[in-house]
Amino acid sequence: MMTKIIPVILGADLNCYNLARAFHEAYGVKAYCFGRYKMAPTMYSSILHYTAIPDLEDDETVVKLLQDFDKDHPDGELYLMGCTDQYADMLIRLHSRFPRYHCPMPPKDIYQEIQKKAEFYQECDRFGIPYPKTVVKTGPVQLEEVQADVLGFDYPIIIKPSFSAEYFRHEFEGMKKVYVSHSPQESVDIVKTIYSHGYTDKMILQKMVAGGDSNMRVLTCFSDNKGKVRAMCLGHTMVEEHTPTGLGNHAAIVTEDVTRFPMAEQIRKMLETLGYTGFSNFDIKEDGNTGNFYIFEINLRQGRSNYYMTGAGLNLAKLIVEKYEDPGEDLQVCTKETYWHLIPSPVAFKYTEDKDLVEKARHLEKIGRSSSSLEYRYDEMHNPLRFLIVKEQLRRQYGKFAKYYPKSEQDK
């Protein structure tokens, strides 16, 4: 008889809900989820227990929470995951203080090597993994430093903090995940604003890679506690979110055969050479002019859109429970096409610019090879509050895309 499985998740967003859903689908168990405040994706759900703890960003609060939970649940196996960069950072740093939990995260020394984009790019150089032309800054910049001829690439450019976990600790009005600068003066202003609100780490100024949302790919890997990659899944992005704080989050994906993607093998070798453990999630873009692929970053956890992987047949909970401490060395890869969406399909189909990809998604939906992050029938049955909140979240996507998407269908 299988030991009782008890998932413990730090977070309240879509990432959290989809992890809880994976555990419920695989083992029929309810996850215990903890976040700073209530969020729509996890509200009124019957597949998880949610508790709001306002000061959950404090290390000692998290340690006490997990130690007390351990004492209150002496039976069963505790599986612990974080769903934001900040929670992942905390669990990696503090795991030795709650050793009973199975925590599929990278070791502290490896995490410190590659958690920041600037350091991650150094590892990419080592393994021959291409990334866009990049200039790294360590503080506010002067106008002459960010002229196109000095940077070595033309405007517009991308600006983003190297250390996301620290950046999001210093919230401010107008905060964005990624910034697009159209001039040297705008670059000066963006960098100054970020540093003026408490951020202290490096800044990334980067050449913009040509192409829209459908030029993006997402690769998710899972490595066991020996550092062996045990699962890989590649997604072809259809469309992304475009709200200021959600820019770059995947909204719809079609999975592709990961074995036909050359960069996947380079990434596998890098992860295994480093001895990386747990989930890793990579943002990659195909240059619309050259067809070359460039890696943007690594997330040292499962991504917010992780259900695209579970929906494709690689259930994340099963990987955590059955593969992380398993002595085997088999590698599970996704080779089939499936369609995943967070937003309603009519929205995804309207705003995806690659119409061939749209037709592929339509076909996959028609033949039953599709999945939706929020629409979980079990959770909505006999649960009118959950049903209504899901329908309201989906309804709002029509307005969000009409407001924030840079080009409307009528402009084409």
C-alpha positions as a LaTeX table, in Angstrom:
\begin{tabular}{lrrr}
\hline
Residue & $x$ (\AA) & $y$ (\AA) & $z$ (\AA) \\
\hline
Met1 & 0.00 & 0.00 & 0.00 \\
Met2 & 1.38 & 3.43 & $-0.95$ \\
Thr3 & 2.44 & 5.73 & 1.90 \\
Lys4 & 0.16 & 8.72 & 2.39 \\
Ile5 & 1.23 & 11.58 & 0.12 \\
Ile6 & 0.96 & 15.09 & 1.55 \\
Pro7 & 1.78 & 17.92 & $-0.88$ \\
Val8 & 2.75 & 21.27 & 0.68 \\
Ile9 & 2.92 & 24.22 & $-1.71$ \\
Leu10 & 4.02 & 27.81 & $-1.12$ \\
Gly11 & 2.00 & 30.03 & $-3.42$ \\
Ala12 & $-1.52$ & 31.01 & $-4.38$ \\
Asp13 & $-1.37$ & 31.60 & $-8.11$ \\
Leu14 & $-1.95$ & 29.50 & $-11.21$ \\
Asn15 & 1.37 & 27.71 & $-10.68$ \\
Cys16 & 0.16 & 26.60 & $-7.27$ \\
Tyr17 & $-3.25$ & 25.49 & $-8.50$ \\
Asn18 & $-1.81$ & 23.43 & $-11.34$ \\
Leu19 & 0.65 & 21.66 & $-9.03$ \\
Ala20 & $-2.21$ & 20.87 & $-6.65$ \\
Arg21 & $-4.26$ & 19.67 & $-9.59$ \\
Ala22 & $-1.44$ & 17.36 & $-10.73$ \\
Phe23 & $-1.33$ & 15.76 & $-7.26$ \\
His24 & $-5.10$ & 15.39 & $-7.21$ \\
Glu25 & $-5.21$ & 13.83 & $-10.67$ \\
Ala26 & $-2.36$ & 11.43 & $-9.92$ \\
Tyr27 & $-3.13$ & 10.40 & $-6.33$ \\
Gly28 & $-6.53$ & 11.82 & $-5.38$ \\
Val29 & $-5.00$ & 13.91 & $-2.55$ \\
Lys30 & $-5.58$ & 17.50 & $-1.54$ \\
Ala31 & $-2.55$ & 19.80 & $-1.34$ \\
Tyr32 & $-1.94$ & 22.22 & 1.53 \\
Cys33 & $-1.22$ & 25.62 & 0.01 \\
Phe34 & 0.08 & 28.73 & 1.76 \\
Gly35 & 0.36 & 32.22 & 0.33 \\
Arg36 & 0.41 & 35.84 & 1.45 \\
Tyr37 & $-3.14$ & 36.56 & 0.32 \\
Lys38 & $-6.02$ & 35.01 & $-1.53$ \\
Met39 & $-5.78$ & 34.80 & $-5.30$ \\
Ala40 & $-8.45$ & 33.81 & $-7.80$ \\
Pro41 & $-6.77$ & 30.65 & $-9.19$ \\
Thr42 & $-6.88$ & 28.93 & $-5.79$ \\
Met43 & $-10.11$ & 30.41 & $-4.38$ \\
Tyr44 & $-13.03$ & 28.11 & $-3.52$ \\
Ser45 & $-11.16$ & 25.07 & $-4.78$ \\
Ser46 & $-12.16$ & 21.63 & $-3.51$ \\
Ile47 & $-8.81$ & 20.03 & $-4.42$ \\
Leu48 & $-6.64$ & 22.01 & $-1.99$ \\
His49 & $-6.56$ & 23.53 & 1.48 \\
Tyr50 & $-5.51$ & 27.18 & 1.28 \\
Thr51 & $-4.27$ & 29.39 & 4.14 \\
Ala52 & $-3.32$ & 33.05 & 3.78 \\
Ile53 & $-0.32$ & 34.17 & 5.87 \\
Pro54 & 0.47 & 37.86 & 5.20 \\
Asp55 & 4.11 & 37.75 & 6.36 \\
Leu56 & 5.01 & 34.56 & 4.48 \\
Glu57 & 7.89 & 36.38 & 2.81 \\
Asp58 & 9.73 & 36.28 & 6.16 \\
Asp59 & 12.22 & 33.40 & 6.55 \\
Glu60 & 11.40 & 32.63 & 10.18 \\
Thr61 & 7.67 & 32.64 & 9.46 \\
Val62 & 8.17 & 30.01 & 6.75 \\
Val63 & 10.46 & 27.88 & 8.93 \\
Lys64 & 7.99 & 27.89 & 11.83 \\
Leu65 & 5.09 & 27.13 & 9.49 \\
Leu66 & 6.82 & 24.12 & 7.98 \\
Gln67 & 8.18 & 22.81 & 11.26 \\
Asp68 & 4.74 & 23.06 & 12.88 \\
Phe69 & 3.10 & 21.40 & 9.89 \\
Asp70 & 5.63 & 18.57 & 10.16 \\
Lys71 & 4.70 & 18.04 & 13.83 \\
Asp72 & 0.99 & 18.09 & 13.02 \\
His73 & 1.37 & 15.50 & 10.25 \\
Pro74 & 3.63 & 12.74 & 11.63 \\
Asp75 & 2.29 & 10.14 & 9.21 \\
Gly76 & 2.89 & 10.21 & 5.49 \\
Glu77 & 5.46 & 11.68 & 3.13 \\
Leu78 & 5.69 & 15.46 & 2.86 \\
Tyr79 & 6.41 & 16.91 & $-0.59$ \\
Leu80 & 7.33 & 20.61 & $-0.61$ \\
Met81 & 7.35 & 22.97 & $-3.61$ \\
Gly82 & 7.61 & 26.72 & $-4.15$ \\
Cys83 & 5.70 & 28.50 & $-6.90$ \\
Thr84 & 7.47 & 31.86 & $-7.21$ \\
Asp85 & 11.11 & 32.85 & $-7.52$ \\
Gln86 & 10.99 & 34.19 & $-3.97$ \\
Tyr87 & 9.58 & 30.99 & $-2.47$ \\
Ala88 & 12.00 & 28.86 & $-4.47$ \\
Asp89 & 14.85 & 31.01 & $-3.15$ \\
Met90 & 13.64 & 30.54 & 0.42 \\
Leu91 & 13.23 & 26.78 & 0.19 \\
Ile92 & 16.67 & 26.29 & $-1.33$ \\
Arg93 & 18.31 & 28.40 & 1.38 \\
Leu94 & 16.34 & 27.00 & 4.31 \\
His95 & 15.70 & 23.35 & 3.43 \\
Ser96 & 18.15 & 22.03 & 6.04 \\
Arg97 & 15.84 & 23.40 & 8.74 \\
Phe98 & 12.94 & 21.17 & 7.71 \\
Pro99 & 14.70 & 17.99 & 6.51 \\
Arg100 & 11.70 & 15.66 & 6.58 \\
Tyr101 & 10.23 & 17.28 & 3.49 \\
His102 & 11.04 & 15.93 & 0.04 \\
Cys103 & 11.99 & 19.14 & $-1.74$ \\
Pro104 & 12.88 & 18.75 & $-5.44$ \\
Met105 & 14.99 & 21.88 & $-5.75$ \\
Pro106 & 18.60 & 22.52 & $-6.85$ \\
Pro107 & 21.40 & 22.51 & $-4.25$ \\
Lys108 & 22.29 & 25.87 & $-2.74$ \\
Asp109 & 25.71 & 26.09 & $-4.42$ \\
Ile110 & 24.33 & 25.39 & $-7.90$ \\
Tyr111 & 21.43 & 27.74 & $-7.31$ \\
Gln112 & 23.85 & 30.52 & $-6.43$ \\
Glu113 & 25.74 & 29.87 & $-9.67$ \\
Ile114 & 22.82 & 30.21 & $-12.07$ \\
Gln115 & 19.88 & 31.88 & $-10.31$ \\
Lys116 & 20.85 & 35.26 & $-11.78$ \\
Lys117 & 20.66 & 35.85 & $-15.51$ \\
Ala118 & 24.15 & 37.33 & $-15.75$ \\
Glu119 & 25.72 & 34.25 & $-14.14$ \\
Phe120 & 23.48 & 31.91 & $-16.11$ \\
Tyr121 & 24.77 & 33.40 & $-19.36$ \\
Gln122 & 28.30 & 32.54 & $-18.25$ \\
Glu123 & 27.23 & 28.89 & $-18.02$ \\
Cys124 & 25.63 & 29.18 & $-21.46$ \\
Asp125 & 28.98 & 30.33 & $-22.83$ \\
Arg126 & 30.59 & 27.29 & $-21.26$ \\
Phe127 & 28.19 & 24.86 & $-22.95$ \\
Gly128 & 27.83 & 26.69 & $-26.27$ \\
Ile129 & 24.19 & 27.62 & $-25.73$ \\
Pro130 & 23.38 & 30.82 & $-27.67$ \\
Tyr131 & 21.69 & 33.80 & $-26.01$ \\
Pro132 & 21.01 & 37.32 & $-27.32$ \\
Lys133 & 23.77 & 39.94 & $-27.29$ \\
Thr134 & 23.87 & 41.23 & $-23.75$ \\
Val135 & 25.40 & 44.07 & $-21.74$ \\
Val136 & 25.42 & 43.81 & $-17.93$ \\
Lys137 & 25.22 & 46.90 & $-15.71$ \\
Thr138 & 25.72 & 47.11 & $-11.94$ \\
Gly139 & 23.93 & 50.39 & $-11.20$ \\
Pro140 & 22.27 & 53.46 & $-12.73$ \\
Val141 & 23.64 & 54.28 & $-16.19$ \\
Gln142 & 24.68 & 57.46 & $-17.97$ \\
Leu143 & 23.33 & 58.44 & $-21.37$ \\
Glu144 & 26.62 & 57.79 & $-23.15$ \\
Glu145 & 26.77 & 54.21 & $-21.79$ \\
Val146 & 23.56 & 53.15 & $-23.48$ \\
Gln147 & 23.98 & 54.56 & $-26.96$ \\
Ala148 & 23.40 & 51.89 & $-29.61$ \\
Asp149 & 26.98 & 52.02 & $-30.90$ \\
Val150 & 28.30 & 51.51 & $-27.36$ \\
Leu151 & 25.95 & 48.65 & $-26.55$ \\
Gly152 & 26.65 & 46.96 & $-29.87$ \\
Phe153 & 23.00 & 46.56 & $-30.91$ \\
Asp154 & 20.20 & 48.81 & $-32.09$ \\
Tyr155 & 17.08 & 50.07 & $-30.35$ \\
Pro156 & 14.53 & 48.99 & $-29.24$ \\
Ile157 & 16.24 & 46.88 & $-26.57$ \\
Ile158 & 15.15 & 44.68 & $-23.67$ \\
Ile159 & 15.90 & 45.65 & $-20.06$ \\
Lys160 & 15.36 & 43.25 & $-17.16$ \\
Pro161 & 16.79 & 42.63 & $-13.69$ \\
Ser162 & 19.33 & 39.84 & $-13.43$ \\
Phe163 & 18.01 & 38.63 & $-10.05$ \\
Ser164 & 14.22 & 38.29 & $-10.32$ \\
Ala165 & 13.66 & 37.09 & $-6.75$ \\
Glu166 & 15.23 & 40.25 & $-5.30$ \\
Tyr167 & 13.60 & 42.53 & $-7.86$ \\
Phe168 & 10.05 & 41.45 & $-6.97$ \\
Arg169 & 10.69 & 42.14 & $-3.29$ \\
His170 & 10.70 & 45.87 & $-4.11$ \\
Glu171 & 7.28 & 46.49 & $-5.61$ \\
Phe172 & 6.49 & 49.88 & $-7.15$ \\
Glu173 & 3.86 & 51.44 & $-9.34$ \\
Gly174 & 4.49 & 50.71 & $-13.01$ \\
Met175 & 6.63 & 47.65 & $-12.22$ \\
Lys176 & 7.06 & 45.27 & $-15.14$ \\
Lys177 & 8.57 & 41.84 & $-15.51$ \\
Val178 & 10.46 & 42.94 & $-18.64$ \\
Tyr179 & 10.93 & 46.42 & $-20.10$ \\
Val180 & 11.22 & 47.51 & $-23.71$ \\
Ser181 & 13.29 & 50.65 & $-24.22$ \\
His182 & 13.07 & 52.63 & $-27.45$ \\
Ser183 & 15.84 & 55.16 & $-26.79$ \\
Pro184 & 18.96 & 55.76 & $-24.70$ \\
Gln185 & 17.12 & 58.26 & $-22.50$ \\
Glu186 & 14.35 & 55.74 & $-21.84$ \\
Ser187 & 17.01 & 53.19 & $-20.86$ \\
Val188 & 18.53 & 55.64 & $-18.38$ \\
Asp189 & 15.11 & 56.29 & $-16.87$ \\
Ile190 & 14.11 & 52.60 & $-16.61$ \\
Val191 & 17.36 & 51.55 & $-14.93$ \\
Lys192 & 17.25 & 54.53 & $-12.55$ \\
Thr193 & 13.66 & 53.75 & $-11.54$ \\
Ile194 & 14.44 & 50.12 & $-10.74$ \\
Tyr195 & 17.49 & 50.93 & $-8.62$ \\
Ser196 & 15.73 & 53.80 & $-6.85$ \\
His197 & 13.19 & 51.38 & $-5.38$ \\
Gly198 & 15.73 & 49.19 & $-3.59$ \\
Tyr199 & 17.00 & 46.70 & $-6.16$ \\
Thr200 & 20.78 & 46.22 & $-5.80$ \\
Asp201 & 21.84 & 43.46 & $-8.19$ \\
Lys202 & 22.86 & 43.56 & $-11.85$ \\
Met203 & 20.74 & 44.75 & $-14.76$ \\
Ile204 & 20.54 & 43.07 & $-18.16$ \\
Leu205 & 20.42 & 45.20 & $-21.34$ \\
Gln206 & 19.79 & 42.91 & $-24.27$ \\
Lys207 & 19.32 & 42.90 & $-28.01$ \\
Met208 & 15.70 & 42.37 & $-28.99$ \\
Val209 & 15.21 & 39.14 & $-30.92$ \\
Ala210 & 12.90 & 39.59 & $-33.90$ \\
Gly211 & 9.51 & 37.89 & $-33.82$ \\
Gly212 & 6.28 & 37.80 & $-31.85$ \\
Asp213 & 4.83 & 35.54 & $-29.20$ \\
Ser214 & 4.62 & 32.53 & $-31.51$ \\
Asn215 & 8.39 & 32.63 & $-31.98$ \\
Met216 & 8.78 & 31.61 & $-28.33$ \\
Arg217 & 9.46 & 28.13 & $-26.97$ \\
Val218 & 9.36 & 26.86 & $-23.40$ \\
Leu219 & 11.38 & 23.84 & $-22.30$ \\
Thr220 & 10.70 & 22.22 & $-18.93$ \\
Cys221 & 13.04 & 19.61 & $-17.48$ \\
Phe222 & 12.94 & 17.51 & $-14.34$ \\
Ser223 & 16.15 & 16.17 & $-12.77$ \\
Asp224 & 16.31 & 13.58 & $-10.00$ \\
Asn225 & 18.30 & 13.88 & $-6.78$ \\
Lys226 & 21.37 & 12.41 & $-8.50$ \\
Gly227 & 21.34 & 15.14 & $-11.14$ \\
Lys228 & 20.02 & 12.92 & $-13.94$ \\
Val229 & 17.48 & 14.53 & $-16.26$ \\
Arg230 & 14.40 & 12.29 & $-16.10$ \\
Ala231 & 11.81 & 14.24 & $-18.10$ \\
Met232 & 11.70 & 16.92 & $-20.82$ \\
Cys233 & 8.78 & 18.71 & $-22.47$ \\
Leu234 & 8.92 & 21.39 & $-25.18$ \\
Gly235 & 6.14 & 23.86 & $-25.80$ \\
His236 & 5.64 & 26.13 & $-28.82$ \\
Thr237 & 4.04 & 29.31 & $-27.52$ \\
Met238 & 0.97 & 30.50 & $-29.37$ \\
Val239 & 0.37 & 33.72 & $-27.46$ \\
Glu240 & 1.56 & 35.31 & $-24.21$ \\
Glu241 & $-0.03$ & 37.58 & $-21.65$ \\
His242 & 0.60 & 41.30 & $-22.17$ \\
Thr243 & $-0.46$ & 42.90 & $-18.90$ \\
Pro244 & 2.42 & 44.89 & $-17.29$ \\
Thr245 & 3.16 & 42.35 & $-14.55$ \\
Gly246 & 2.26 & 39.29 & $-16.63$ \\
Leu247 & 4.22 & 40.15 & $-19.78$ \\
Gly248 & 5.85 & 37.01 & $-21.10$ \\
Asn249 & 3.66 & 34.53 & $-19.20$ \\
His250 & 2.40 & 31.83 & $-21.53$ \\
Ala251 & $-1.31$ & 31.90 & $-22.32$ \\
Ala252 & $-1.55$ & 29.10 & $-24.90$ \\
Ile253 & 0.94 & 26.43 & $-26.03$ \\
Val254 & 1.21 & 23.54 & $-28.48$ \\
Thr255 & 3.70 & 20.90 & $-27.38$ \\
Glu256 & 6.29 & 19.66 & $-29.87$ \\
Asp257 & 8.62 & 16.68 & $-30.18$ \\
Val258 & 11.47 & 17.60 & $-27.84$ \\
Thr259 & 13.80 & 15.06 & $-29.49$ \\
Arg260 & 13.79 & 17.17 & $-32.66$ \\
Phe261 & 14.90 & 20.34 & $-30.88$ \\
Pro262 & 18.74 & 20.57 & $-31.02$ \\
Met263 & 19.14 & 22.91 & $-28.03$ \\
Ala264 & 17.41 & 20.36 & $-25.77$ \\
Glu265 & 20.44 & 18.08 & $-25.80$ \\
Gln266 & 22.79 & 20.98 & $-24.99$ \\
Ile267 & 20.59 & 21.94 & $-22.06$ \\
Arg268 & 20.41 & 18.35 & $-20.81$ \\
Lys269 & 24.22 & 18.12 & $-20.83$ \\
Met270 & 24.51 & 21.43 & $-18.98$ \\
Leu271 & 22.07 & 20.36 & $-16.27$ \\
Glu272 & 23.71 & 16.98 & $-15.73$ \\
Thr273 & 27.22 & 18.43 & $-15.72$ \\
Leu274 & 26.18 & 20.98 & $-13.11$ \\
Gly275 & 24.47 & 18.28 & $-11.03$ \\
Tyr276 & 21.22 & 20.22 & $-11.12$ \\
Thr277 & 18.21 & 18.71 & $-9.31$ \\
Gly278 & 14.48 & 19.42 & $-9.49$ \\
Phe279 & 12.53 & 21.37 & $-12.09$ \\
Ser280 & 14.13 & 23.79 & $-14.53$ \\
Asn281 & 12.22 & 25.93 & $-16.98$ \\
Phe282 & 13.76 & 27.73 & $-19.97$ \\
Asp283 & 12.47 & 30.58 & $-22.12$ \\
Ile284 & 13.77 & 30.34 & $-25.69$ \\
Lys285 & 13.04 & 32.36 & $-28.82$ \\
Glu286 & 13.42 & 31.72 & $-32.53$ \\
Asp287 & 14.76 & 34.75 & $-34.38$ \\
Gly288 & 12.14 & 35.70 & $-36.96$ \\
Asn289 & 14.85 & 36.92 & $-39.34$ \\
Thr290 & 17.43 & 34.13 & $-39.12$ \\
Gly291 & 15.61 & 31.10 & $-37.69$ \\
Asn292 & 18.28 & 30.77 & $-34.98$ \\
Phe293 & 17.22 & 29.98 & $-31.42$ \\
Tyr294 & 18.35 & 32.00 & $-28.39$ \\
Ile295 & 17.86 & 31.20 & $-24.73$ \\
Phe296 & 16.65 & 33.99 & $-22.44$ \\
Glu297 & 16.68 & 32.58 & $-18.92$ \\
Ile298 & 16.30 & 29.65 & $-16.58$ \\
Asn299 & 13.62 & 29.46 & $-13.89$ \\
Leu300 & 14.81 & 27.23 & $-11.07$ \\
Arg301 & 11.35 & 25.78 & $-10.53$ \\
Gln302 & 8.37 & 24.65 & $-12.58$ \\
Gly303 & 6.91 & 27.48 & $-14.65$ \\
Arg304 & 3.56 & 29.18 & $-14.10$ \\
Ser305 & 2.22 & 27.39 & $-17.19$ \\
Asn306 & 3.36 & 23.98 & $-15.92$ \\
Tyr307 & 0.05 & 22.28 & $-16.69$ \\
Tyr308 & 1.04 & 22.22 & $-20.37$ \\
Met309 & 3.38 & 19.41 & $-19.30$ \\
Thr310 & 0.87 & 17.52 & $-17.14$ \\
Gly311 & $-1.73$ & 17.89 & $-19.88$ \\
Ala312 & 0.72 & 16.37 & $-22.36$ \\
Gly313 & 1.08 & 13.23 & $-20.23$ \\
Leu314 & 4.06 & 14.07 & $-18.00$ \\
Asn315 & 2.27 & 14.61 & $-14.69$ \\
Leu316 & 4.47 & 16.78 & $-12.47$ \\
Ala317 & 3.32 & 15.17 & $-9.24$ \\
Lys318 & 4.27 & 11.71 & $-10.50$ \\
Leu319 & 7.73 & 12.98 & $-11.39$ \\
Ile320 & 8.16 & 14.44 & $-7.90$ \\
Val321 & 6.90 & 11.36 & $-6.05$ \\
Glu322 & 8.09 & 8.54 & $-8.31$ \\
Lys323 & 11.21 & 9.83 & $-10.04$ \\
Tyr324 & 13.04 & 12.30 & $-7.79$ \\
Glu325 & 14.51 & 9.68 & $-5.44$ \\
Asp326 & 14.15 & 6.74 & $-7.81$ \\
Pro327 & 17.36 & 4.76 & $-8.56$ \\
Gly328 & 16.50 & 4.46 & $-12.26$ \\
Glu329 & 17.87 & 6.52 & $-15.15$ \\
Asp330 & 15.06 & 6.44 & $-17.70$ \\
Leu331 & 14.30 & 9.68 & $-19.53$ \\
Gln332 & 10.65 & 10.49 & $-20.28$ \\
Val333 & 10.21 & 12.90 & $-23.16$ \\
Cys334 & 7.14 & 14.44 & $-24.73$ \\
Thr335 & 7.01 & 13.69 & $-28.45$ \\
Lys336 & 3.35 & 14.24 & $-29.23$ \\
Glu337 & 1.49 & 17.43 & $-30.04$ \\
Thr338 & $-1.10$ & 18.63 & $-27.53$ \\
Tyr339 & $-2.82$ & 21.99 & $-27.06$ \\
Trp340 & $-2.81$ & 23.75 & $-23.67$ \\
His341 & $-4.51$ & 27.04 & $-22.86$ \\
Leu342 & $-5.04$ & 29.31 & $-19.89$ \\
Ile343 & $-7.29$ & 31.71 & $-21.80$ \\
Pro344 & $-10.46$ & 30.86 & $-23.74$ \\
Ser345 & $-9.70$ & 29.27 & $-27.10$ \\
Pro346 & $-11.43$ & 32.07 & $-29.08$ \\
Val347 & $-9.02$ & 34.56 & $-27.47$ \\
Ala348 & $-6.00$ & 32.33 & $-28.12$ \\
Phe349 & $-6.99$ & 31.80 & $-31.74$ \\
Lys350 & $-7.70$ & 35.49 & $-32.36$ \\
Tyr351 & $-4.44$ & 36.86 & $-30.98$ \\
Thr352 & $-2.03$ & 34.15 & $-32.16$ \\
Glu353 & $-0.29$ & 35.62 & $-35.19$ \\
Asp354 & 0.92 & 32.26 & $-36.57$ \\
Lys355 & $-2.31$ & 31.05 & $-38.18$ \\
Asp356 & $-0.82$ & 27.66 & $-39.09$ \\
Leu357 & $-0.25$ & 27.13 & $-35.37$ \\
Val358 & $-3.86$ & 28.16 & $-34.74$ \\
Glu359 & $-5.13$ & 25.54 & $-37.18$ \\
Lys360 & $-2.98$ & 22.92 & $-35.48$ \\
Ala361 & $-4.43$ & 23.88 & $-32.10$ \\
Arg362 & $-7.99$ & 23.80 & $-33.48$ \\
His363 & $-7.38$ & 20.28 & $-34.78$ \\
Leu364 & $-5.88$ & 19.10 & $-31.48$ \\
Glu365 & $-8.84$ & 20.50 & $-29.59$ \\
Lys366 & $-11.24$ & 18.80 & $-31.99$ \\
Ile367 & $-9.67$ & 15.37 & $-31.51$ \\
Gly368 & $-9.52$ & 15.72 & $-27.72$ \\
Arg369 & $-5.81$ & 16.41 & $-27.26$ \\
Ser370 & $-6.23$ & 19.66 & $-25.34$ \\
Ser371 & $-6.16$ & 20.80 & $-21.73$ \\
Ser372 & $-7.09$ & 23.92 & $-19.78$ \\
Ser373 & $-5.34$ & 25.08 & $-16.62$ \\
Leu374 & $-8.42$ & 26.37 & $-14.84$ \\
Glu375 & $-11.20$ & 24.18 & $-16.19$ \\
Tyr376 & $-10.99$ & 21.06 & $-14.01$ \\
Arg377 & $-14.34$ & 19.33 & $-14.09$ \\
Tyr378 & $-13.87$ & 17.60 & $-10.75$ \\
Asp379 & $-13.26$ & 20.93 & $-9.03$ \\
Glu380 & $-16.29$ & 22.59 & $-10.60$ \\
Met381 & $-18.81$ & 19.76 & $-10.08$ \\
His382 & $-21.16$ & 20.49 & $-7.18$ \\
Asn383 & $-19.02$ & 23.57 & $-6.45$ \\
Pro384 & $-20.91$ & 26.62 & $-7.78$ \\
Leu385 & $-18.51$ & 29.18 & $-6.29$ \\
Arg386 & $-15.54$ & 27.58 & $-8.04$ \\
Phe387 & $-17.51$ & 27.29 & $-11.26$ \\
Leu388 & $-18.40$ & 30.99 & $-11.17$ \\
Ile389 & $-14.91$ & 32.22 & $-10.34$ \\
Val390 & $-13.38$ & 30.18 & $-13.17$ \\
Lys391 & $-15.93$ & 31.49 & $-15.65$ \\
Glu392 & $-15.28$ & 35.06 & $-14.47$ \\
Gln393 & $-11.49$ & 34.63 & $-14.82$ \\
Leu394 & $-11.95$ & 33.36 & $-18.36$ \\
Arg395 & $-14.41$ & 36.13 & $-19.23$ \\
Arg396 & $-11.94$ & 38.81 & $-18.13$ \\
Gln397 & $-9.34$ & 37.57 & $-20.61$ \\
Tyr398 & $-11.35$ & 39.04 & $-23.50$ \\
Gly399 & $-11.01$ & 42.51 & $-22.01$ \\
Lys400 & $-7.39$ & 42.09 & $-20.97$ \\
Phe401 & $-6.25$ & 41.12 & $-24.45$ \\
Ala402 & $-8.33$ & 43.85 & $-26.08$ \\
Lys403 & $-6.67$ & 46.40 & $-23.76$ \\
Tyr404 & $-3.08$ & 45.21 & $-23.59$ \\
Tyr405 & $-2.27$ & 43.21 & $-26.70$ \\
Pro406 & $-0.12$ & 45.43 & $-28.94$ \\
Lys407 & $-2.00$ & 44.64 & $-32.17$ \\
Ser408 & $-5.64$ & 43.79 & $-32.59$ \\
Glu409 & $-7.07$ & 41.56 & $-35.28$ \\
Gln410 & $-8.57$ & 44.63 & $-36.93$ \\
Asp411 & $-5.09$ & 46.15 & $-37.38$ \\
Lys412 & $-3.87$ & 43.27 & $-39.51$ \\
\hline
\end{tabular}
